[in-house]
mmCIF file of C-alpha atoms in Angstrom:
data_model
loop_
_atom_site.group_PDB
_atom_site.id
_atom_site.type_symbol
_atom_site.label_atom_id
_atom_site.label_comp_id
_atom_site.label_asym_id
_atom_site.label_seq_id
_atom_site.Cartn_x
_atom_site.Cartn_y
_atom_site.Cartn_z
ATOM 1 C CA MET A 1 -5.610 11.650 48.071
ATOM 2 C CA VAL A 2 -5.231 15.387 48.359
ATOM 3 C CA HIS A 3 -4.299 17.053 45.090
ATOM 4 C CA ALA A 4 -2.043 20.093 44.931
ATOM 5 C CA HIS A 5 -3.808 22.699 42.884
ATOM 6 C CA GLY A 6 -2.356 25.742 41.200
ATOM 7 C CA LYS A 7 -4.633 28.324 39.670
ATOM 8 C CA ILE A 8 -8.320 27.581 40.146
ATOM 9 C CA GLY A 9 -10.625 28.962 37.502
ATOM 10 C CA PHE A 10 -14.021 29.265 39.123
ATOM 11 C CA SER A 11 -17.009 29.824 36.906
ATOM 12 C CA GLN A 12 -18.294 33.297 37.614
ATOM 13 C CA SER A 13 -21.689 32.488 36.170
ATOM 14 C CA TYR A 14 -21.974 29.577 38.592
ATOM 15 C CA ALA A 15 -20.923 31.743 41.523
ATOM 16 C CA LYS A 16 -23.514 34.340 40.614
ATOM 17 C CA SER A 17 -26.201 31.683 40.417
ATOM 18 C CA VAL A 18 -25.750 30.443 43.989
ATOM 19 C CA ASP A 19 -25.328 31.939 47.449
ATOM 20 C CA LYS A 20 -22.027 31.881 49.304
ATOM 21 C CA GLN A 21 -22.926 28.905 51.461
ATOM 22 C CA THR A 22 -23.840 26.740 48.464
ATOM 23 C CA PHE A 23 -20.628 27.807 46.755
ATOM 24 C CA VAL A 24 -18.527 26.820 49.744
ATOM 25 C CA GLU A 25 -20.332 23.490 50.143
ATOM 26 C CA HIS A 26 -19.868 22.710 46.460
ATOM 27 C CA PHE A 27 -16.087 23.144 46.509
ATOM 28 C CA LYS A 28 -14.918 22.465 50.050
ATOM 29 C CA GLU A 29 -13.952 18.825 49.471
ATOM 30 C CA VAL A 30 -12.352 19.430 46.091
ATOM 31 C CA TYR A 31 -10.282 22.436 47.109
ATOM 32 C CA PRO A 32 -9.548 22.009 50.824
ATOM 33 C CA GLY A 33 -7.522 24.804 52.336
ATOM 34 C CA VAL A 34 -8.785 27.365 49.856
ATOM 35 C CA ASN A 35 -10.572 30.364 51.346
ATOM 36 C CA LEU A 36 -13.747 29.755 49.397
ATOM 37 C CA GLU A 37 -15.666 32.577 51.032
ATOM 38 C CA ALA A 38 -13.057 35.039 49.849
ATOM 39 C CA GLU A 39 -13.105 33.492 46.388
ATOM 40 C CA TYR A 40 -16.872 33.907 46.285
ATOM 41 C CA ASP A 41 -16.562 37.543 47.303
ATOM 42 C CA LYS A 42 -14.095 38.127 44.496
ATOM 43 C CA LEU A 43 -16.455 36.558 41.974
ATOM 44 C CA VAL A 44 -19.611 38.185 43.314
ATOM 45 C CA PRO A 45 -18.654 41.552 44.834
ATOM 46 C CA ALA A 46 -21.076 42.913 47.382
ATOM 47 C CA ASP A 47 -21.417 46.191 45.472
ATOM 48 C CA LYS A 48 -22.978 44.266 42.643
ATOM 49 C CA ALA A 49 -25.994 43.518 44.809
ATOM 50 C CA ALA A 50 -29.251 45.181 43.871
ATOM 51 C CA PRO A 51 -29.299 48.791 45.169
ATOM 52 C CA VAL A 52 -31.695 49.682 47.959
ATOM 53 C CA LYS A 53 -34.552 51.840 46.671
ATOM 54 C CA LYS A 54 -35.033 55.231 48.283
ATOM 55 C CA VAL A 55 -38.462 55.811 49.758
ATOM 56 C CA VAL A 56 -39.791 59.261 48.873
ATOM 57 C CA LYS A 57 -42.669 60.472 51.003
ATOM 58 C CA LYS A 58 -45.302 62.309 49.007
ATOM 59 C CA GLY A 59 -46.517 65.752 50.084
ATOM 60 C CA LYS A 60 -43.384 66.641 51.947
ATOM 61 C CA LYS A 61 -41.180 69.478 50.644
ATOM 62 C CA MET B 1 -14.903 51.372 -53.925
ATOM 63 C CA SER B 2 -14.483 48.925 -51.062
ATOM 64 C CA THR B 3 -15.398 45.254 -51.312
ATOM 65 C CA ALA B 4 -15.813 42.326 -48.943
ATOM 66 C CA LEU B 5 -14.910 39.892 -51.643
ATOM 67 C CA ASN B 6 -12.168 37.477 -50.486
ATOM 68 C CA GLN B 7 -11.645 39.445 -47.240
ATOM 69 C CA SER B 8 -11.305 37.058 -44.271
ATOM 70 C CA ILE B 9 -11.741 38.434 -40.766
ATOM 71 C CA CYS B 10 -8.635 37.642 -38.736
ATOM 72 C CA LEU B 11 -8.606 39.191 -35.283
ATOM 73 C CA GLN B 12 -5.218 39.630 -33.736
ATOM 74 C CA ALA B 13 -5.337 37.399 -30.625
ATOM 75 C CA GLY B 14 -1.944 38.076 -29.095
ATOM 76 C CA GLY B 15 -1.209 40.278 -26.073
ATOM 77 C CA ASN B 16 1.008 43.306 -25.800
ATOM 78 C CA THR B 17 4.515 42.358 -24.808
ATOM 79 C CA GLY B 18 5.828 45.512 -23.182
ATOM 80 C CA VAL B 19 7.100 45.125 -19.632
ATOM 81 C CA GLY B 20 7.426 47.627 -16.817
ATOM 82 C CA ASN B 21 9.873 47.818 -13.986
ATOM 83 C CA CYS B 22 7.664 45.878 -11.593
ATOM 84 C CA PHE B 23 6.229 42.552 -12.586
ATOM 85 C CA ILE B 24 5.075 39.376 -10.944
ATOM 86 C CA ASN B 25 7.553 36.563 -11.099
ATOM 87 C CA PRO B 26 6.853 33.957 -8.398
ATOM 88 C CA LYS B 27 9.837 32.580 -6.546
ATOM 89 C CA GLU B 28 10.197 29.048 -5.277
ATOM 90 C CA THR B 29 7.059 27.709 -3.612
ATOM 91 C CA ILE B 30 7.677 27.130 0.070
ATOM 92 C CA GLY B 31 4.183 26.429 1.321
ATOM 93 C CA ALA B 32 0.546 25.843 0.529
ATOM 94 C CA ILE B 33 -2.797 26.504 2.149
ATOM 95 C CA ILE B 34 -5.439 23.866 1.621
ATOM 96 C CA LEU B 35 -8.964 25.251 1.575
ATOM 97 C CA PRO B 36 -12.454 23.829 1.285
ATOM 98 C CA PRO B 37 -13.631 24.170 -2.326
ATOM 99 C CA GLY B 38 -15.188 27.520 -3.103
ATOM 100 C CA THR B 39 -13.476 29.376 -0.281
ATOM 101 C CA SER B 40 -12.936 32.990 -1.245
ATOM 102 C CA PHE B 41 -11.327 35.971 0.398
ATOM 103 C CA SER B 42 -13.009 39.255 -0.410
ATOM 104 C CA GLY B 43 -13.929 42.705 0.830
ATOM 105 C CA SER B 44 -12.275 43.829 4.031
ATOM 106 C CA SER B 45 -10.324 40.566 4.338
ATOM 107 C CA ILE B 46 -8.226 41.520 1.308
ATOM 108 C CA ALA B 47 -8.279 45.295 1.759
ATOM 109 C CA THR B 48 -4.667 45.287 2.964
ATOM 110 C CA PRO B 49 -1.939 42.653 3.260
ATOM 111 C CA SER B 50 -2.252 42.733 7.054
ATOM 112 C CA ALA B 51 -6.032 42.220 6.828
ATOM 113 C CA PHE B 52 -5.460 39.254 4.553
ATOM 114 C CA LEU B 53 -2.877 37.821 6.932
ATOM 115 C CA ALA B 54 -5.358 38.156 9.789
ATOM 116 C CA ALA B 55 -8.041 36.467 7.683
ATOM 117 C CA LEU B 56 -5.719 33.551 6.947
ATOM 118 C CA ILE B 57 -4.859 33.140 10.631
ATOM 119 C CA THR B 58 -8.541 33.211 11.551
ATOM 120 C CA ALA B 59 -9.310 30.673 8.831
ATOM 121 C CA THR B 60 -6.888 28.183 10.386
ATOM 122 C CA MET B 61 -9.098 28.120 13.493
ATOM 123 C CA ALA B 62 -12.461 27.991 11.762
ATOM 124 C CA PRO B 63 -14.809 25.015 12.127
ATOM 125 C CA LYS B 64 -13.425 22.079 10.161
ATOM 126 C CA LYS B 65 -15.663 22.514 7.136
ATOM 127 C CA GLN B 66 -14.422 26.074 6.630
ATOM 128 C CA ARG B 67 -10.896 25.618 7.926
ATOM 129 C CA ALA B 68 -7.638 26.511 6.163
ATOM 130 C CA TYR B 69 -4.829 23.968 6.546
ATOM 131 C CA PRO B 70 -1.390 25.501 5.941
ATOM 132 C CA MET B 71 1.728 23.515 5.039
ATOM 133 C CA HIS B 72 5.180 24.994 5.501
ATOM 134 C CA ASP B 73 8.832 24.493 4.683
ATOM 135 C CA PHE B 74 8.733 22.833 1.308
ATOM 136 C CA GLN B 75 12.306 21.837 0.593
ATOM 137 C CA GLU B 76 12.167 20.741 -3.009
ATOM 138 C CA LEU B 77 9.876 20.647 -6.031
ATOM 139 C CA LYS B 78 9.778 17.760 -8.444
ATOM 140 C CA ASP B 79 7.895 19.146 -11.403
ATOM 141 C CA GLY B 80 6.207 16.307 -13.221
ATOM 142 C CA SER B 81 3.922 18.587 -15.205
ATOM 143 C CA GLU B 82 2.803 17.213 -18.541
ATOM 144 C CA SER B 83 4.184 18.710 -21.712
ATOM 145 C CA LEU B 84 1.971 20.023 -24.456
ATOM 146 C CA THR B 85 0.242 17.183 -26.238
ATOM 147 C CA GLU B 86 0.778 17.504 -29.982
ATOM 148 C CA GLN B 87 -0.461 15.573 -32.932
ATOM 149 C CA SER B 88 1.936 14.759 -35.759
ATOM 150 C CA PHE B 89 0.485 14.489 -39.212
ATOM 151 C CA GLY B 90 1.432 12.322 -42.127
ATOM 152 C CA TYR B 91 2.770 15.251 -44.147
ATOM 153 C CA GLY B 92 5.133 16.241 -41.326
ATOM 154 C CA GLY B 93 3.073 18.987 -39.755
ATOM 155 C CA LYS B 94 2.158 19.226 -36.083
ATOM 156 C CA ALA B 95 -0.697 20.813 -34.129
ATOM 157 C CA PRO B 96 -1.241 21.443 -30.415
ATOM 158 C CA VAL B 97 -3.988 19.273 -28.952
ATOM 159 C CA ARG B 98 -4.080 20.195 -25.274
ATOM 160 C CA GLU B 99 -1.933 21.599 -22.510
ATOM 161 C CA GLY B 100 -0.823 19.270 -19.801
ATOM 162 C CA PHE B 101 -1.748 19.356 -16.137
ATOM 163 C CA PHE B 102 0.534 20.847 -13.556
ATOM 164 C CA ILE B 103 1.846 18.002 -11.417
ATOM 165 C CA TRP B 104 3.905 19.291 -8.530
ATOM 166 C CA GLU B 105 5.416 17.184 -5.814
ATOM 167 C CA PHE B 106 6.969 18.961 -2.853
ATOM 168 C CA GLN B 107 9.231 17.327 -0.313
ATOM 169 C CA TYR B 108 9.099 18.482 3.283
ATOM 170 C CA VAL B 109 10.888 17.522 6.468
ATOM 171 C CA LYS B 110 9.319 19.550 9.257
ATOM 172 C CA GLY B 111 6.287 17.765 10.637
ATOM 173 C CA GLY B 112 7.566 14.375 9.566
ATOM 174 C CA LEU B 113 5.373 11.375 9.995
ATOM 175 C CA CYS B 114 2.735 13.301 11.958
ATOM 176 C CA LEU B 115 2.133 15.805 9.189
ATOM 177 C CA SER B 116 2.298 13.078 6.576
ATOM 178 C CA LYS B 117 -0.376 11.165 8.450
ATOM 179 C CA SER B 118 -2.599 14.247 8.615
ATOM 180 C CA MET B 119 -2.074 15.080 4.968
ATOM 181 C CA ARG B 120 -2.963 11.568 3.888
ATOM 182 C CA LYS B 121 -6.449 12.265 5.206
ATOM 183 C CA PHE B 122 -6.819 14.745 2.329
ATOM 184 C CA ASN B 123 -5.870 12.205 -0.351
ATOM 185 C CA ASN B 124 -8.250 12.446 -3.298
ATOM 186 C CA SER B 125 -10.310 15.136 -1.561
ATOM 187 C CA ASN B 126 -11.833 17.990 -3.525
ATOM 188 C CA VAL B 127 -9.888 21.002 -2.293
ATOM 189 C CA ASP B 128 -8.672 24.405 -3.403
ATOM 190 C CA VAL B 129 -5.093 25.468 -2.760
ATOM 191 C CA LEU B 130 -3.286 28.775 -2.364
ATOM 192 C CA PHE B 131 0.440 28.558 -2.879
ATOM 193 C CA VAL B 132 3.033 30.670 -1.070
ATOM 194 C CA ASP B 133 6.398 31.647 -2.468
ATOM 195 C CA ALA B 134 9.648 32.406 -0.688
ATOM 196 C CA GLU B 135 8.982 36.143 -0.673
ATOM 197 C CA GLY B 136 5.491 35.963 0.808
ATOM 198 C CA LEU B 137 3.477 35.996 -2.408
ATOM 199 C CA VAL B 138 0.244 34.126 -1.719
ATOM 200 C CA TRP B 139 -1.246 33.202 -5.046
ATOM 201 C CA GLY B 140 -4.224 31.457 -6.538
ATOM 202 C CA LEU B 141 -7.120 32.694 -8.647
ATOM 203 C CA LYS B 142 -8.563 36.157 -9.025
ATOM 204 C CA VAL B 143 -12.280 35.664 -9.438
ATOM 205 C CA GLY B 144 -13.986 39.034 -9.704
ATOM 206 C CA ASP B 145 -12.858 40.956 -6.651
ATOM 207 C CA THR B 146 -11.990 37.852 -4.679
ATOM 208 C CA LEU B 147 -8.960 35.649 -4.175
ATOM 209 C CA GLN B 148 -9.598 31.923 -4.317
ATOM 210 C CA GLY B 149 -7.499 28.805 -4.202
ATOM 211 C CA ILE B 150 -6.851 26.767 -7.311
ATOM 212 C CA ASN B 151 -9.150 23.787 -7.458
ATOM 213 C CA GLN B 152 -7.136 20.594 -7.552
ATOM 214 C CA SER B 153 -7.812 17.611 -9.741
ATOM 215 C CA TYR B 154 -6.435 15.834 -6.739
ATOM 216 C CA ILE B 155 -3.848 16.136 -4.024
ATOM 217 C CA TYR B 156 -1.966 13.176 -2.703
ATOM 218 C CA SER B 157 0.363 12.576 0.190
ATOM 219 C CA ASN B 158 2.617 9.721 -0.848
ATOM 220 C CA PRO B 159 3.729 7.060 1.595
ATOM 221 C CA PRO B 160 7.118 8.251 2.906
ATOM 222 C CA LYS B 161 10.299 6.881 1.429
ATOM 223 C CA TRP B 162 12.220 5.702 4.439
ATOM 224 C CA ASN B 163 15.584 6.978 5.537
ATOM 225 C CA ASP B 164 18.159 4.642 3.991
ATOM 226 C CA GLY B 165 21.184 5.903 5.854
ATOM 227 C CA SER B 166 22.162 8.319 3.103
ATOM 228 C CA LYS B 167 18.925 10.245 2.575
ATOM 229 C CA ALA B 168 16.426 11.614 5.064
ATOM 230 C CA THR B 169 12.978 10.096 5.091
ATOM 231 C CA ALA B 170 11.194 11.690 2.157
ATOM 232 C CA TYR B 171 7.718 13.046 2.828
ATOM 233 C CA THR B 172 6.127 14.304 -0.352
ATOM 234 C CA GLN B 173 2.901 16.095 -1.152
ATOM 235 C CA LYS B 174 1.512 16.088 -4.672
ATOM 236 C CA PHE B 175 -0.714 18.761 -6.227
ATOM 237 C CA VAL B 176 -2.368 18.192 -9.615
ATOM 238 C CA PHE B 177 -4.248 21.009 -11.310
ATOM 239 C CA LYS B 178 -5.168 22.441 -14.680
ATOM 240 C CA PRO B 179 -3.092 25.201 -16.285
ATOM 241 C CA GLN B 180 -6.119 27.460 -16.836
ATOM 242 C CA PHE B 181 -5.342 29.303 -13.583
ATOM 243 C CA LEU B 182 -2.704 31.226 -15.538
ATOM 244 C CA ASP B 183 -5.444 33.271 -17.189
ATOM 245 C CA SER B 184 -6.872 34.272 -13.793
ATOM 246 C CA PHE B 185 -3.740 34.485 -11.701
ATOM 247 C CA GLY B 186 -4.491 36.272 -8.437
ATOM 248 C CA TYR B 187 -2.197 37.106 -5.570
ATOM 249 C CA ILE B 188 -1.583 39.168 -2.462
ATOM 250 C CA GLN B 189 1.930 40.103 -1.500
ATOM 251 C CA LEU B 190 2.643 39.513 2.192
ATOM 252 C CA GLY B 191 5.929 40.065 3.972
ATOM 253 C CA ALA B 192 8.471 37.309 3.492
ATOM 254 C CA ALA B 193 8.073 36.045 7.076
ATOM 255 C CA ASP B 194 4.334 36.647 7.446
ATOM 256 C CA PHE B 195 3.377 33.132 6.408
ATOM 257 C CA ASP B 196 5.136 31.849 9.536
ATOM 258 C CA GLN B 197 2.213 33.284 11.484
ATOM 259 C CA VAL B 198 -0.250 31.106 9.595
ATOM 260 C CA GLN B 199 0.114 27.817 11.420
ATOM 261 C CA GLY B 200 -2.100 24.770 11.457
ATOM 262 C CA LEU B 201 -3.641 23.401 14.611
ATOM 263 C CA GLN B 202 -2.008 20.627 16.606
ATOM 264 C CA ASN B 203 -4.118 17.778 17.890
ATOM 265 C CA VAL B 204 -4.413 17.305 21.626
ATOM 266 C CA VAL B 205 -5.430 14.044 23.220
ATOM 267 C CA ILE B 206 -7.279 14.365 26.517
ATOM 268 C CA SER B 207 -6.984 11.408 28.857
ATOM 269 C CA SER B 208 -7.865 10.430 32.372
ATOM 270 C CA GLY B 209 -5.781 11.760 35.223
ATOM 271 C CA GLY B 210 -7.559 9.592 37.757
ATOM 272 C CA ALA B 211 -10.897 8.151 38.651
ATOM 273 C CA ARG B 212 -13.933 10.383 38.379
ATOM 274 C CA VAL B 213 -15.665 11.000 41.713
ATOM 275 C CA THR B 214 -19.289 12.079 41.202
ATOM 276 C CA ASN B 215 -19.017 15.512 39.614
ATOM 277 C CA VAL B 216 -15.211 15.786 39.791
ATOM 278 C CA SER B 217 -13.093 14.692 36.823
ATOM 279 C CA LEU B 218 -9.305 14.517 36.585
ATOM 280 C CA LEU B 219 -8.014 15.306 33.110
ATOM 281 C CA LYS B 220 -4.663 15.239 31.344
ATOM 282 C CA ALA B 221 -3.769 16.466 27.874
ATOM 283 C CA ASN B 222 -0.901 15.713 25.519
ATOM 284 C CA LEU B 223 0.000 16.841 22.041
ATOM 285 C CA SER B 224 -0.596 13.851 19.816
ATOM 286 C CA CYS B 225 2.575 14.695 17.855
ATOM 287 C CA GLY B 226 4.981 16.038 20.386
ATOM 288 C CA ALA B 227 4.539 14.259 23.649
ATOM 289 C CA GLU B 228 7.793 12.486 22.955
ATOM 290 C CA SER B 229 9.570 15.812 23.370
ATOM 291 C CA GLY B 230 8.139 16.154 26.846
ATOM 292 C CA ALA B 231 6.130 19.224 25.911
ATOM 293 C CA ASP B 232 2.727 18.152 27.067
ATOM 294 C CA VAL B 233 -0.089 20.660 27.204
ATOM 295 C CA PHE B 234 0.155 21.121 30.965
ATOM 296 C CA ASP B 235 3.715 22.402 30.520
ATOM 297 C CA LEU B 236 2.493 24.905 27.968
ATOM 298 C CA TYR B 237 -0.870 26.047 29.273
ATOM 299 C CA SER B 238 -1.431 24.839 32.845
ATOM 300 C CA THR B 239 -2.666 28.254 34.005
ATOM 301 C CA GLU B 240 -4.459 29.335 30.852
ATOM 302 C CA LEU B 241 -6.509 26.139 30.745
ATOM 303 C CA ALA B 242 -7.488 26.541 34.398
ATOM 304 C CA ALA B 243 -10.640 28.339 33.336
ATOM 305 C CA ALA B 244 -14.122 26.937 32.916
ATOM 306 C CA ALA B 245 -14.621 28.924 29.687
ATOM 307 C CA ASN B 246 -11.870 26.975 27.949
ATOM 308 C CA TRP B 247 -13.563 23.620 28.392
ATOM 309 C CA ILE B 248 -16.855 22.041 27.406
ATOM 310 C CA ALA B 249 -18.540 19.181 29.242
ATOM 311 C CA LYS B 250 -21.431 17.201 27.818
ATOM 312 C CA ASP B 251 -23.593 14.373 29.024
ATOM 313 C CA ALA B 252 -22.413 11.341 27.033
ATOM 314 C CA ILE B 253 -25.937 10.029 26.596
ATOM 315 C CA THR B 254 -28.037 13.144 26.003
ATOM 316 C CA ASN B 255 -25.197 15.221 24.492
ATOM 317 C CA ASN B 256 -26.492 18.194 26.478
ATOM 318 C CA VAL B 257 -23.924 20.698 27.714
ATOM 319 C CA VAL B 258 -23.375 20.470 31.462
ATOM 320 C CA ALA B 259 -22.333 23.598 33.364
ATOM 321 C CA ILE B 260 -18.731 23.563 34.547
ATOM 322 C CA THR B 261 -18.248 25.177 37.945
ATOM 323 C CA SER B 262 -14.442 25.213 37.975
ATOM 324 C CA VAL B 263 -11.297 23.984 36.297
ATOM 325 C CA ALA B 264 -8.087 24.010 38.309
ATOM 326 C CA ALA B 265 -4.485 23.293 37.420
ATOM 327 C CA ASN B 266 -3.697 20.037 39.216
ATOM 328 C CA ASN B 267 0.028 19.819 39.900
ATOM 329 C CA THR B 268 -0.275 16.349 41.403
ATOM 330 C CA ILE B 269 -1.360 14.712 38.163
ATOM 331 C CA GLY B 270 0.072 17.260 35.725
ATOM 332 C CA GLY B 271 -3.401 17.996 34.466
ATOM 333 C CA TRP B 272 -6.618 19.625 35.533
ATOM 334 C CA THR B 273 -9.428 19.074 37.983
ATOM 335 C CA GLY B 274 -12.820 19.837 36.506
ATOM 336 C CA THR B 275 -16.025 20.141 38.496
ATOM 337 C CA LEU B 276 -19.588 20.097 37.243
ATOM 338 C CA ASP B 277 -22.705 21.761 38.555
ATOM 339 C CA THR B 278 -24.712 18.993 40.203
ATOM 340 C CA GLY B 279 -27.665 21.389 40.273
ATOM 341 C CA ASP B 280 -27.658 21.742 36.490
ATOM 342 C CA ALA B 281 -30.741 20.086 34.993
ATOM 343 C CA ASN B 282 -28.439 18.512 32.356
ATOM 344 C CA TYR B 283 -26.254 16.846 34.985
ATOM 345 C CA ASN B 284 -26.893 13.174 35.629
ATOM 346 C CA ALA B 285 -24.620 11.380 38.102
ATOM 347 C CA THR B 286 -25.219 8.028 36.418
ATOM 348 C CA HIS B 287 -24.171 9.182 32.950
ATOM 349 C CA ALA B 288 -20.644 9.380 31.568
ATOM 350 C CA VAL B 289 -19.342 12.859 30.787
ATOM 351 C CA ILE B 290 -17.534 13.985 27.643
ATOM 352 C CA TRP B 291 -14.849 16.624 28.107
ATOM 353 C CA THR B 292 -13.245 18.662 25.353
ATOM 354 C CA PHE B 293 -11.481 21.978 24.913
ATOM 355 C CA ALA B 294 -13.513 24.945 23.759
ATOM 356 C CA ALA B 295 -13.258 25.856 20.074
ATOM 357 C CA PRO B 296 -9.814 26.954 18.834
ATOM 358 C CA THR B 297 -11.066 30.525 18.334
ATOM 359 C CA VAL B 298 -12.203 30.647 21.974
ATOM 360 C CA LEU B 299 -8.867 29.265 23.130
ATOM 361 C CA ALA B 300 -6.967 31.757 20.972
ATOM 362 C CA GLY B 301 -8.951 34.571 22.575
ATOM 363 C CA ASN B 302 -7.612 33.360 25.908
ATOM 364 C CA SER B 303 -3.971 33.159 24.775
ATOM 365 C CA ILE B 304 -4.027 29.434 24.046
ATOM 366 C CA LEU B 305 -2.771 29.148 20.505
ATOM 367 C CA GLY B 306 -2.756 26.475 17.856
ATOM 368 C CA ILE B 307 -4.367 23.480 19.514
ATOM 369 C CA GLU B 308 -7.585 21.517 19.181
ATOM 370 C CA SER B 309 -8.551 18.634 21.415
ATOM 371 C CA ASN B 310 -10.294 15.374 20.859
ATOM 372 C CA THR B 311 -13.190 14.394 23.093
ATOM 373 C CA PHE B 312 -12.606 12.332 26.208
ATOM 374 C CA GLN B 313 -15.314 10.377 27.931
ATOM 375 C CA THR B 314 -15.008 9.904 31.657
ATOM 376 C CA PRO B 315 -16.751 6.867 33.032
ATOM 377 C CA ASN B 316 -19.947 7.345 34.993
#
């Protein structure tokens, strides 16, 4: 039986603890038709990823 | 020359009787707040009337051992307080022996059998009580710089007297306490309607909305005293309760908290779908799971007011 869901309150801490694929796998049967990849992106924005470190070459002015 | 001969020392024990333009004169008592014994309001919580009101509201959501339980809408007082006990002597004289206890019995209508049933759980308990008058005066004892409830010899919720066709069902709540509070009368004046904001919690019964499938539970919730009006919790808070933070799931055997990965409003069952983290070390697919709402203070912080749930165990 497919259930009609209204608002879905995803746990942000769970989303942050797993990658997108695991997130989608976890929910795809419970919430079919929901764009789970987009939901993941809302919970774990890409700009929150660890910043890339700048490499500074020594001896160069 | 002065002498102490035949001079008895009689201190004048009376009090001055002058009165100003503003004096305390409590009006009819319209409510009461039942408190755990020893509860006191002090410091910033009584700095202003609004701070005190906020403290009372917070106290209604505290853990049960510290919780305040307000009663509203008293309709009538039957004052059965004892008169002064006097001794009469053979020569015709009399002397006071002791003052009687206050014995107050209030009748209420609002809340009916549900409230009566809840209040009967307090029968013979050791509790303190603040009373509230019709103009918002919340009164009890002034102990140092604190406001405390008046300790009760006992409180008792009588069995209701049933509606006989001419009178409404009579729900009555009795308070019995010593008169000594008069020497330490303490109060804070709130606005006349402020006490309406100090409401007790309503019980919510969580039940199954369908069979549990591995880590997915289907949950429904109804007010234990109000479902007959059709106002179940889904009607009130379907969206607000669709949040993992407003629920707690525990393993029924280990009692360990299991991480909730989502809670969704489920329009099909008029309840919620809850999912658990199968990767959580506390999750065990063969164990039953206990679901409950988060604490009332957590719910209130998320705009869900005045409810507390029981625990519901899904089968494994």
